[in-house]
Short mmCIF file of C-alpha atoms in Angstrom, two decimals:
data_model
loop_
_atom_site.label_atom_id
_atom_site.label_comp_id
_atom_site.label_asym_id
_atom_site.label_seq_id
_atom_site.Cartn_x
_atom_site.Cartn_y
_atom_site.Cartn_z
CA MET A 1 -30.64 22.52 2.30
CA SER A 2 -27.84 21.84 4.82
CA GLN A 3 -24.87 23.58 5.20
CA VAL A 4 -22.76 20.65 4.18
CA ALA A 5 -21.62 21.57 0.83
CA THR A 6 -22.50 19.05 -2.55
CA ILE A 7 -19.08 17.85 -4.28
CA PHE A 8 -18.96 16.48 -7.86
CA ALA A 9 -16.13 15.70 -10.03
CA LEU A 10 -15.12 13.25 -12.69
CA SER A 11 -14.69 9.56 -11.42
CA SER A 12 -13.59 7.89 -14.52
CA ALA A 13 -9.89 8.83 -16.26
CA PRO A 14 -9.51 12.24 -17.59
CA GLY A 15 -9.31 12.33 -21.52
CA ARG A 16 -11.28 11.42 -24.30
CA ALA A 17 -13.04 7.85 -23.86
CA GLY A 18 -16.41 6.06 -24.68
CA VAL A 19 -18.11 6.66 -21.24
CA ALA A 20 -16.51 9.21 -18.60
CA VAL A 21 -18.24 8.74 -14.98
CA ILE A 22 -19.36 11.89 -13.18
CA ARG A 23 -19.81 11.16 -9.27
CA ILE A 24 -22.21 13.72 -7.10
CA SER A 25 -22.45 13.52 -3.21
CA GLY A 26 -24.11 15.46 -0.88
CA PRO A 27 -27.47 16.84 0.08
CA ALA A 28 -28.13 18.65 -3.36
CA ALA A 29 -27.70 14.94 -5.27
CA GLY A 30 -30.94 14.49 -5.81
CA THR A 31 -31.68 18.11 -6.82
CA VAL A 32 -29.16 18.06 -9.71
CA LEU A 33 -30.79 15.22 -11.01
CA ASP A 34 -34.42 16.81 -11.00
CA THR A 35 -32.80 19.75 -12.22
CA LEU A 36 -30.34 18.05 -15.22
CA ALA A 37 -32.27 14.68 -15.71
CA ALA A 38 -35.70 14.62 -14.74
CA PRO A 39 -37.62 12.58 -14.11
CA ARG A 40 -35.21 11.22 -10.97
CA PRO A 41 -35.00 7.29 -11.60
CA GLU A 42 -35.69 4.70 -8.91
CA PRO A 43 -32.94 3.74 -6.29
CA ARG A 44 -30.39 1.85 -7.29
CA SER A 45 -31.90 1.80 -10.93
CA ALA A 46 -30.28 2.74 -14.49
CA LYS A 47 -32.12 4.54 -16.44
CA ILE A 48 -31.63 6.82 -19.82
CA ARG A 49 -31.87 10.16 -19.81
CA TYR A 50 -31.01 13.44 -21.49
CA LEU A 51 -29.19 15.85 -19.58
CA ARG A 52 -30.23 19.37 -20.40
CA ARG A 53 -28.52 22.71 -19.47
CA PRO A 54 -31.42 24.20 -16.46
CA GLU A 55 -31.67 27.76 -18.36
CA THR A 56 -32.29 26.98 -21.89
CA GLY A 57 -33.31 23.23 -21.95
CA GLU A 58 -30.28 22.66 -24.21
CA ILE A 59 -29.61 18.74 -24.55
CA LEU A 60 -25.90 18.32 -23.45
CA ASP A 61 -26.01 14.68 -23.68
CA GLN A 62 -27.64 11.43 -23.28
CA ALA A 63 -26.34 10.07 -20.69
CA LEU A 64 -27.25 6.57 -18.29
CA VAL A 65 -28.30 8.11 -14.52
CA LEU A 66 -28.28 6.23 -11.07
CA TRP A 67 -29.67 7.32 -8.07
CA PHE A 68 -28.52 6.20 -4.32
CA PRO A 69 -30.18 7.69 -1.87
CA ALA A 70 -28.69 7.83 1.91
CA PRO A 71 -27.33 5.77 3.51
CA ARG A 72 -27.26 2.95 0.97
CA SER A 73 -24.30 4.53 -1.10
CA PHE A 74 -20.44 4.74 -0.98
CA THR A 75 -20.15 7.94 1.14
CA GLY A 76 -23.44 7.03 3.12
CA GLU A 77 -24.72 10.70 1.57
CA ASP A 78 -27.03 10.74 -1.12
CA VAL A 79 -25.20 9.79 -4.32
CA ALA A 80 -25.93 10.18 -8.10
CA GLU A 81 -23.70 9.26 -11.12
CA LEU A 82 -23.99 10.63 -14.69
CA HIS A 83 -22.36 7.74 -17.16
CA VAL A 84 -21.93 10.21 -20.30
CA HIS A 85 -20.15 10.15 -23.20
CA GLY A 86 -16.10 10.60 -22.69
CA GLY A 87 -15.45 13.69 -24.68
CA ARG A 88 -14.08 16.26 -23.45
CA ALA A 89 -16.59 18.99 -24.66
CA VAL A 90 -19.42 16.88 -23.41
CA VAL A 91 -17.53 16.05 -19.80
CA GLN A 92 -16.94 19.68 -19.52
CA ALA A 93 -20.29 21.07 -20.49
CA VAL A 94 -21.97 18.57 -17.78
CA LEU A 95 -19.72 20.10 -14.76
CA ARG A 96 -20.04 23.34 -15.41
CA ALA A 97 -24.07 22.44 -15.77
CA ILE A 98 -23.62 20.76 -12.16
CA GLY A 99 -21.61 23.66 -10.51
CA ASP A 100 -23.94 26.39 -11.51
CA ILE A 101 -26.53 24.34 -8.84
CA PRO A 102 -26.69 26.29 -5.34
CA GLY A 103 -24.54 24.06 -3.11
CA CYS A 104 -22.67 22.27 -5.39
CA ARG A 105 -18.79 22.63 -5.66
CA LEU A 106 -15.88 20.26 -7.11
CA ALA A 107 -14.59 17.56 -5.31
CA GLU A 108 -11.50 17.66 -3.60
CA PRO A 109 -8.80 14.84 -4.35
CA GLY A 110 -10.30 11.85 -2.11
CA GLU A 111 -12.92 14.09 -0.62
CA PHE A 112 -15.91 11.32 -1.52
CA ALA A 113 -13.61 8.35 0.57
CA ARG A 114 -12.79 10.70 3.51
CA ARG A 115 -16.94 11.34 3.42
CA ALA A 116 -17.19 7.33 3.23
CA PHE A 117 -14.90 7.15 6.38
CA GLU A 118 -16.25 10.08 8.49
CA ASN A 119 -19.88 8.24 7.64
CA GLY A 120 -18.54 4.97 9.05
CA LYS A 121 -18.52 3.24 5.36
CA LEU A 122 -14.90 2.84 5.51
CA ASP A 123 -12.18 2.68 8.17
CA LEU A 124 -8.81 4.07 7.19
CA THR A 125 -7.40 0.29 6.78
CA MET A 126 -10.03 0.02 4.22
CA ALA A 127 -9.74 3.23 2.82
CA GLU A 128 -5.71 2.76 2.42
CA GLY A 129 -6.85 -0.55 0.98
CA LEU A 130 -8.89 1.53 -1.77
CA ALA A 131 -5.99 3.75 -2.27
CA ASP A 132 -3.59 0.88 -3.38
CA LEU A 133 -6.32 -1.00 -5.16
CA ILE A 134 -6.40 1.71 -7.92
CA ASP A 135 -2.30 1.88 -7.53
CA ALA A 136 -2.23 -1.63 -7.69
CA GLU A 137 0.00 -2.92 -10.90
CA THR A 138 0.14 -6.69 -10.24
CA GLU A 139 -2.15 -9.27 -9.46
CA ALA A 140 -0.45 -9.89 -5.93
CA GLN A 141 -1.07 -6.39 -5.09
CA ARG A 142 -4.40 -6.41 -6.73
CA LYS A 143 -5.36 -9.43 -4.55
CA GLN A 144 -3.69 -7.60 -1.24
CA ALA A 145 -5.41 -4.23 -1.88
CA LEU A 146 -8.63 -6.18 -2.31
CA ARG A 147 -8.83 -8.12 0.48
CA GLN A 148 -7.59 -4.87 2.51
CA ALA A 149 -10.23 -2.56 1.04
CA GLY A 150 -12.80 -5.52 1.51
CA GLY A 151 -11.89 -5.28 5.53
CA ALA A 152 -9.43 -7.97 6.41
CA LEU A 153 -7.37 -5.72 8.58
CA ALA A 154 -10.39 -3.89 9.72
CA ASN A 155 -11.77 -7.03 11.38
CA LEU A 156 -8.64 -8.23 12.35
CA TYR A 157 -8.12 -4.93 14.32
CA ASP A 158 -12.00 -4.64 15.54
CA GLY A 159 -11.33 -8.47 17.40
CA TRP A 160 -8.13 -7.16 19.05
CA ARG A 161 -9.75 -4.10 20.22
CA ASN A 162 -12.96 -5.93 21.49
CA SER A 163 -10.48 -7.77 23.54
CA LEU A 164 -9.03 -4.85 25.09
CA ILE A 165 -12.26 -3.34 26.02
CA GLU A 166 -13.27 -6.93 27.70
CA ALA A 167 -9.84 -6.92 29.43
CA LEU A 168 -9.79 -2.86 30.22
CA ALA A 169 -13.64 -3.58 31.72
CA LEU A 170 -11.95 -6.45 34.01
CA VAL A 171 -9.63 -4.29 35.20
CA GLU A 172 -11.76 -1.27 35.95
CA ALA A 173 -14.15 -4.15 37.79
CA ALA A 174 -10.94 -5.58 39.76
CA ILE A 175 -11.01 -1.61 40.81
CA ASP A 176 -14.38 -1.94 42.12
CA PHE A 177 -14.31 -4.77 44.03
CA SER A 178 -10.67 -3.74 45.55
CA ASP A 179 -11.92 -4.47 48.90
CA GLU A 180 -13.10 -8.00 48.12
CA GLY A 181 -10.00 -9.62 47.46
CA ASP A 182 -10.86 -12.92 45.74
CA VAL A 183 -13.55 -11.37 43.48
CA GLY A 184 -10.91 -8.20 42.27
CA SER A 185 -8.13 -10.53 42.50
CA GLU A 186 -10.06 -13.51 40.19
CA THR A 187 -11.61 -10.61 37.42
CA TYR A 188 -7.93 -8.61 37.19
CA ASP A 189 -6.19 -12.57 36.49
CA GLN A 190 -8.86 -13.18 33.43
CA ALA A 191 -7.46 -9.63 32.10
CA VAL A 192 -3.94 -10.81 32.16
CA ARG A 193 -5.34 -13.71 30.36
CA VAL A 194 -6.76 -11.85 27.78
CA VAL A 195 -4.17 -9.39 27.37
CA ARG A 196 -1.24 -11.87 27.22
CA ASP A 197 -3.14 -13.93 24.47
CA LEU A 198 -3.37 -10.57 22.48
CA GLU A 199 0.02 -9.45 22.80
CA ALA A 200 1.29 -12.53 21.57
CA ALA A 201 -0.89 -12.24 18.82
CA ILE A 202 0.39 -8.77 17.69
CA ARG A 203 3.66 -9.53 17.99
CA ARG A 204 3.38 -12.40 15.42
CA HIS A 205 1.66 -10.17 13.15
CA LEU A 206 4.23 -7.82 13.52
CA ALA A 207 6.99 -10.23 12.77
CA ASP A 208 5.78 -11.06 9.04
CA GLY A 209 9.31 -10.05 7.50
CA ARG A 210 7.61 -6.60 6.06
CA ARG A 211 5.53 -8.78 3.66
CA GLY A 212 2.94 -7.02 3.17
CA GLU A 213 5.02 -3.37 2.99
CA ILE A 214 7.14 -5.10 0.53
CA LEU A 215 4.19 -6.36 -1.62
CA ARG A 216 2.75 -3.15 -1.82
CA GLU A 217 5.79 -1.11 -2.39
CA GLY A 218 7.74 -3.67 -4.74
CA PHE A 219 10.39 -6.64 -3.96
CA ASN A 220 13.67 -4.87 -4.59
CA VAL A 221 16.11 -6.11 -6.47
CA VAL A 222 19.73 -4.58 -6.97
CA LEU A 223 22.06 -5.24 -9.83
CA ALA A 224 25.67 -5.17 -8.66
CA GLY A 225 29.37 -6.12 -9.21
CA PRO A 226 32.38 -4.60 -10.69
CA PRO A 227 32.34 -2.60 -13.92
CA ASN A 228 31.58 -3.62 -16.88
CA VAL A 229 30.58 -7.29 -16.25
CA GLY A 230 26.83 -6.22 -18.32
CA LYS A 231 24.73 -4.91 -15.20
CA SER A 232 23.01 -2.40 -17.64
CA SER A 233 22.24 -4.65 -20.19
CA LEU A 234 21.19 -6.90 -18.21
CA LEU A 235 18.67 -4.45 -16.73
CA ASN A 236 17.58 -3.39 -20.48
CA ALA A 237 16.75 -7.39 -21.11
CA LEU A 238 14.60 -7.62 -17.86
CA ALA A 239 13.01 -4.56 -19.18
CA ARG A 240 12.93 -5.30 -22.37
CA ARG A 241 13.61 -1.94 -23.55
CA GLU A 242 16.74 0.45 -23.56
CA ALA A 243 16.26 1.38 -20.08
CA ALA A 244 20.20 2.33 -19.47
CA ILE A 245 22.91 3.24 -21.22
CA VAL A 246 25.37 0.37 -22.49
CA SER A 247 29.11 1.03 -23.07
CA GLU A 248 32.33 -0.28 -23.09
CA GLU A 249 33.72 2.00 -20.78
CA ALA A 250 33.77 1.63 -17.35
CA GLY A 251 31.98 3.96 -14.89
CA THR A 252 29.16 4.68 -17.32
CA THR A 253 26.33 4.42 -14.69
CA ARG A 254 26.85 6.96 -12.11
CA ASP A 255 23.43 6.72 -10.30
CA VAL A 256 20.94 4.61 -9.53
CA ILE A 257 18.57 3.17 -12.69
CA GLU A 258 15.43 1.65 -12.08
CA VAL A 259 12.64 -0.23 -13.59
CA ARG A 260 9.50 -1.66 -12.39
CA LEU A 261 8.53 -5.49 -13.80
CA ASP A 262 5.89 -7.74 -13.49
CA LEU A 263 7.28 -10.97 -12.84
CA GLU A 264 3.90 -13.89 -12.14
CA GLY A 265 1.87 -11.61 -11.12
CA LEU A 266 4.46 -9.87 -8.45
CA PRO A 267 6.03 -6.34 -8.34
CA ILE A 268 9.50 -6.52 -8.87
CA VAL A 269 11.79 -3.25 -8.62
CA VAL A 270 15.02 -3.79 -10.48
CA GLY A 271 18.04 -1.07 -9.85
CA ASP A 272 21.28 -0.96 -12.24
CA THR A 273 23.95 0.42 -10.04
CA ALA A 274 27.38 1.78 -10.85
CA GLY A 275 30.11 -0.33 -10.48
CA ILE A 276 32.37 -1.26 -7.92
CA ARG A 277 35.98 -0.52 -8.08
CA GLU A 278 38.38 1.89 -6.53
CA ALA A 279 36.82 5.27 -8.00
CA THR A 280 39.01 7.45 -9.92
CA GLY A 281 36.86 10.27 -9.37
CA ALA A 282 34.54 12.19 -7.32
CA VAL A 283 31.38 11.49 -9.29
CA GLU A 284 32.22 7.66 -9.51
CA ARG A 285 33.01 8.16 -5.88
CA GLU A 286 29.91 9.31 -4.99
CA GLY A 287 28.22 6.61 -7.44
CA ILE A 288 29.83 3.95 -5.47
CA ARG A 289 28.39 5.03 -2.25
CA ARG A 290 25.27 5.32 -3.57
CA THR A 291 25.45 2.04 -4.65
CA LEU A 292 26.91 0.32 -1.56
CA ALA A 293 23.38 2.03 0.39
CA ARG A 294 21.02 0.58 -2.12
CA THR A 295 22.72 -2.85 -2.02
CA ARG A 296 22.34 -2.98 1.61
CA GLU A 297 18.47 -2.09 1.69
CA ALA A 298 18.14 -4.69 -1.40
CA ASP A 299 15.90 -7.75 -0.86
CA LEU A 300 17.47 -9.51 -3.33
CA VAL A 301 21.29 -9.12 -5.12
CA LEU A 302 22.48 -10.10 -8.13
CA TRP A 303 25.96 -10.42 -8.16
CA LEU A 304 27.06 -9.88 -11.70
CA MET A 305 30.71 -11.73 -12.76
CA ASP A 306 32.33 -12.06 -16.20
CA ALA A 307 31.87 -15.55 -17.24
CA SER A 308 35.66 -15.05 -18.90
CA ALA A 309 37.25 -14.00 -15.42
CA PRO A 310 34.42 -15.02 -12.16
CA ASP A 311 34.65 -13.04 -9.24
CA PRO A 312 32.30 -14.61 -6.93
CA ASN A 313 33.66 -12.52 -3.92
CA LEU A 314 31.65 -9.91 -2.25
CA PRO A 315 33.10 -6.61 -1.33
CA SER A 316 33.80 -6.36 2.46
CA GLU A 317 31.14 -3.89 2.84
CA LEU A 318 28.30 -6.45 1.54
CA THR A 319 29.54 -9.51 2.74
CA ASP A 320 26.45 -9.52 5.23
CA LEU A 321 24.69 -9.90 2.19
CA ALA A 322 25.73 -13.45 1.08
CA ASP A 323 22.07 -14.49 2.22
CA ARG A 324 20.46 -12.76 -0.01
CA THR A 325 22.72 -12.25 -2.83
CA LEU A 326 22.42 -14.41 -6.45
CA TRP A 327 25.09 -14.95 -8.35
CA VAL A 328 25.01 -14.49 -11.73
CA LEU A 329 27.81 -15.21 -14.45
CA ASN A 330 27.12 -13.22 -17.36
CA LYS A 331 28.60 -13.13 -21.19
CA ILE A 332 28.83 -16.95 -21.71
CA ASP A 333 28.25 -16.55 -25.08
CA LEU A 334 31.90 -15.34 -25.34
CA CYS A 335 32.94 -18.30 -23.46
CA PRO A 336 31.11 -21.20 -23.55
CA ASP A 337 33.23 -23.81 -22.40
CA VAL A 338 34.92 -21.65 -19.06
CA GLY A 339 34.74 -23.52 -16.11
CA LEU A 340 33.48 -21.85 -12.84
CA PRO A 341 36.27 -22.33 -10.39
CA GLY A 342 35.26 -20.68 -6.64
CA VAL A 343 31.64 -19.56 -8.36
CA PRO A 344 28.57 -20.92 -6.41
CA GLU A 345 26.40 -24.11 -7.10
CA ASN A 346 23.47 -22.11 -7.46
CA ALA A 347 24.71 -19.49 -10.04
CA ILE A 348 22.90 -18.89 -12.80
CA ALA A 349 24.42 -18.62 -16.23
CA ILE A 350 23.21 -15.87 -18.56
CA SER A 351 23.90 -14.04 -21.81
CA ALA A 352 22.48 -10.07 -21.65
CA LEU A 353 23.21 -9.64 -25.29
CA THR A 354 22.11 -13.02 -26.70
CA GLY A 355 18.88 -13.63 -23.85
CA GLN A 356 20.59 -17.17 -23.13
CA GLY A 357 19.49 -18.05 -19.27
CA ILE A 358 17.40 -14.74 -18.97
CA ASP A 359 14.08 -17.15 -18.74
CA VAL A 360 15.76 -19.00 -16.11
CA LEU A 361 16.93 -16.14 -14.14
CA THR A 362 13.53 -14.42 -13.71
CA ARG A 363 11.59 -17.55 -12.98
CA ARG A 364 14.44 -17.59 -10.13
CA ILE A 365 13.71 -13.91 -8.87
CA ALA A 366 10.28 -14.41 -9.00
CA GLU A 367 10.56 -17.59 -7.13
CA LEU A 368 12.38 -15.74 -4.42
CA ALA A 369 10.20 -13.13 -4.42
CA GLY A 370 7.17 -15.48 -4.07
CA ASP A 371 8.91 -16.77 -0.99
CA ARG A 372 9.11 -13.55 0.58
CA ILE A 373 5.89 -11.77 -0.23
CA ALA A 374 2.94 -13.80 -2.12
CA PRO A 375 -0.23 -13.09 -0.29
CA THR A 376 -0.99 -15.36 2.67
CA GLU A 377 -4.38 -16.41 3.97
CA HIS A 378 -3.43 -14.07 6.93
CA PRO A 379 -3.80 -10.52 6.40
CA GLY A 380 -0.52 -8.45 6.72
CA LEU A 381 0.80 -5.10 7.48
CA THR A 382 0.74 -2.88 4.40
CA GLN A 383 1.73 0.70 5.96
CA GLU A 384 4.55 2.03 8.15
CA ARG A 385 1.78 4.04 10.00
CA HIS A 386 0.45 0.70 11.04
CA ARG A 387 3.48 -0.99 11.84
CA ARG A 388 4.05 2.30 14.08
CA ASN A 389 0.32 1.74 15.79
CA LEU A 390 0.72 -1.57 16.45
CA GLU A 391 4.26 -1.36 18.08
CA ASP A 392 3.22 1.30 20.79
CA CYS A 393 -0.32 -0.74 21.24
CA ARG A 394 2.16 -3.98 21.69
CA LYS A 395 4.25 -1.81 24.23
CA ALA A 396 1.45 -0.87 26.15
CA LEU A 397 0.31 -3.87 26.66
CA ALA A 398 3.83 -5.31 27.53
CA ALA A 399 3.74 -3.05 30.56
CA PHE A 400 0.36 -3.87 31.85
CA LEU A 401 1.67 -7.62 31.73
CA GLU A 402 5.08 -6.43 33.74
CA GLY A 403 3.73 -3.68 35.75
CA SER A 404 2.83 -4.60 39.32
CA PRO A 405 -1.09 -6.05 39.59
CA TRP A 406 -1.29 -4.11 43.34
CA GLU A 407 -1.65 -0.71 41.10
CA VAL A 408 -4.19 -1.78 39.56
CA GLU A 409 -5.47 1.84 38.53
CA LEU A 410 -1.92 2.02 36.54
CA ARG A 411 -2.55 -1.14 34.55
CA ALA A 412 -5.83 0.05 33.65
CA GLU A 413 -4.29 3.19 32.14
CA ASP A 414 -1.74 0.86 30.22
CA LEU A 415 -5.10 -0.87 28.46
CA ARG A 416 -6.49 2.66 27.34
CA LEU A 417 -3.17 3.67 26.03
CA ALA A 418 -3.28 0.40 24.01
CA ALA A 419 -6.90 0.77 22.80
CA ASN A 420 -6.18 4.53 21.92
CA ALA A 421 -3.13 3.07 19.76
CA LEU A 422 -5.53 0.46 17.69
CA GLY A 423 -7.85 3.85 17.65
CA ARG A 424 -5.48 5.30 15.76
CA LEU A 425 -5.17 2.84 13.16
CA THR A 426 -8.59 2.42 12.55
CA GLY A 427 -9.21 5.56 12.46
CA ARG A 428 -11.30 5.76 15.49
CA VAL A 429 -9.00 8.42 17.48
CA ASP A 430 -6.91 10.22 14.85
CA PRO A 431 -5.33 13.72 14.44
CA GLU A 432 -6.62 15.86 11.48
CA GLU A 433 -3.04 15.70 9.60
CA VAL A 434 -2.98 11.84 9.85
CA LEU A 435 -6.27 12.21 7.85
CA ASP A 436 -4.96 14.35 5.23
CA GLY A 437 -2.28 12.48 4.84
CA ILE A 438 -4.29 9.24 4.36
CA PHE A 439 -7.11 10.90 1.50
CA GLY A 440 -4.71 13.30 -0.13
CA ARG A 441 -3.03 10.09 -1.82
CA PHE A 442 -6.34 9.47 -3.86
CA CYS A 443 -7.35 11.00 -7.34
CA ILE A 444 -10.42 13.89 -7.40
CA GLY A 445 -13.35 11.68 -7.73
CA LYS A 446 -12.63 9.28 -5.15
#
């Protein structure tokens, strides 16, 4: 038997369930089937088998058994799956029986996906997409993660890497034929054209307004305004539950309170903040400082006003956020005939208490979020790691274009640096700690 351990784990959610899936991967996967569930089924054919304890022949469960011999499996290794009844006692008994077979051990978090990466079944962007697919809470997140897990980013970046290799080959040819001026100059000019197109494509890709990253993390909406204008009541109305304490006492909210919403398939994170006023104490002063800091990071600011005394003026610290601010007039149930002097025309009138206008507000939030983060046909960046590596690649390409063509060896080094940056992005070149960080996100069994 190979020294590579055979790993196993519960791959479905833990706890009581109708069916539980136990996954086994490694050189002893077939031995596990032969020992517990003989005879071994044909590849990729599901069969009903009794699972028996090896020492006594005691029946542990009746299961659906599948066999995926290498390399045509998720991990690229021999893989077996046992679909057992989902009671805790059944699952634990089967796991113990597998653990008693020599060469088998419980899997670490993300170890199945990591083996798939190491065996060339996934690149790092696909693995990250798979993790995002597991974590997806909304339809838009599901679509983005599914495209990435299916290789949309991998295909794009591999195409760029092929262009880089082509340009590097041309530059190396220019070096080889440097004593033949016409040949060397012509091949170098061809490389410049390839690199110029590639640098422009990467620059466009980076200038996406962080669409994919915001979609992955959630569109950040902050409720801001003076005290007692109904920010906490609005948060509860949007969340449809008592997420925040509501009180007539000014200054009740001291820290940022968040709820996550699914509006028309888009992930929205709404934060309730402390009322902005001249603070009366150290704790409230800290709450207002956090409010201002959080508001400046928001993708959308809802500036709440009391309908009886609307004040649409943003604090001096936030005036530069007017282009991403939506004015909301609250408590219209108390003064339905109030005029709107000075209030922007696009302000939305609501009553957080009665629910009047809340549907209009949520549609407007979803519309603004959709304009910013709705999935597009072009695959978008989803991780800060991607952005850093692509920036490094673009800078190296820019150095090539700006550098002297007479220093051909240095220009070749620029292209090698660019290729290494793309390699780190897809996992062709990557330090161990980066791999640990990516695959550590997965649950055990994936």
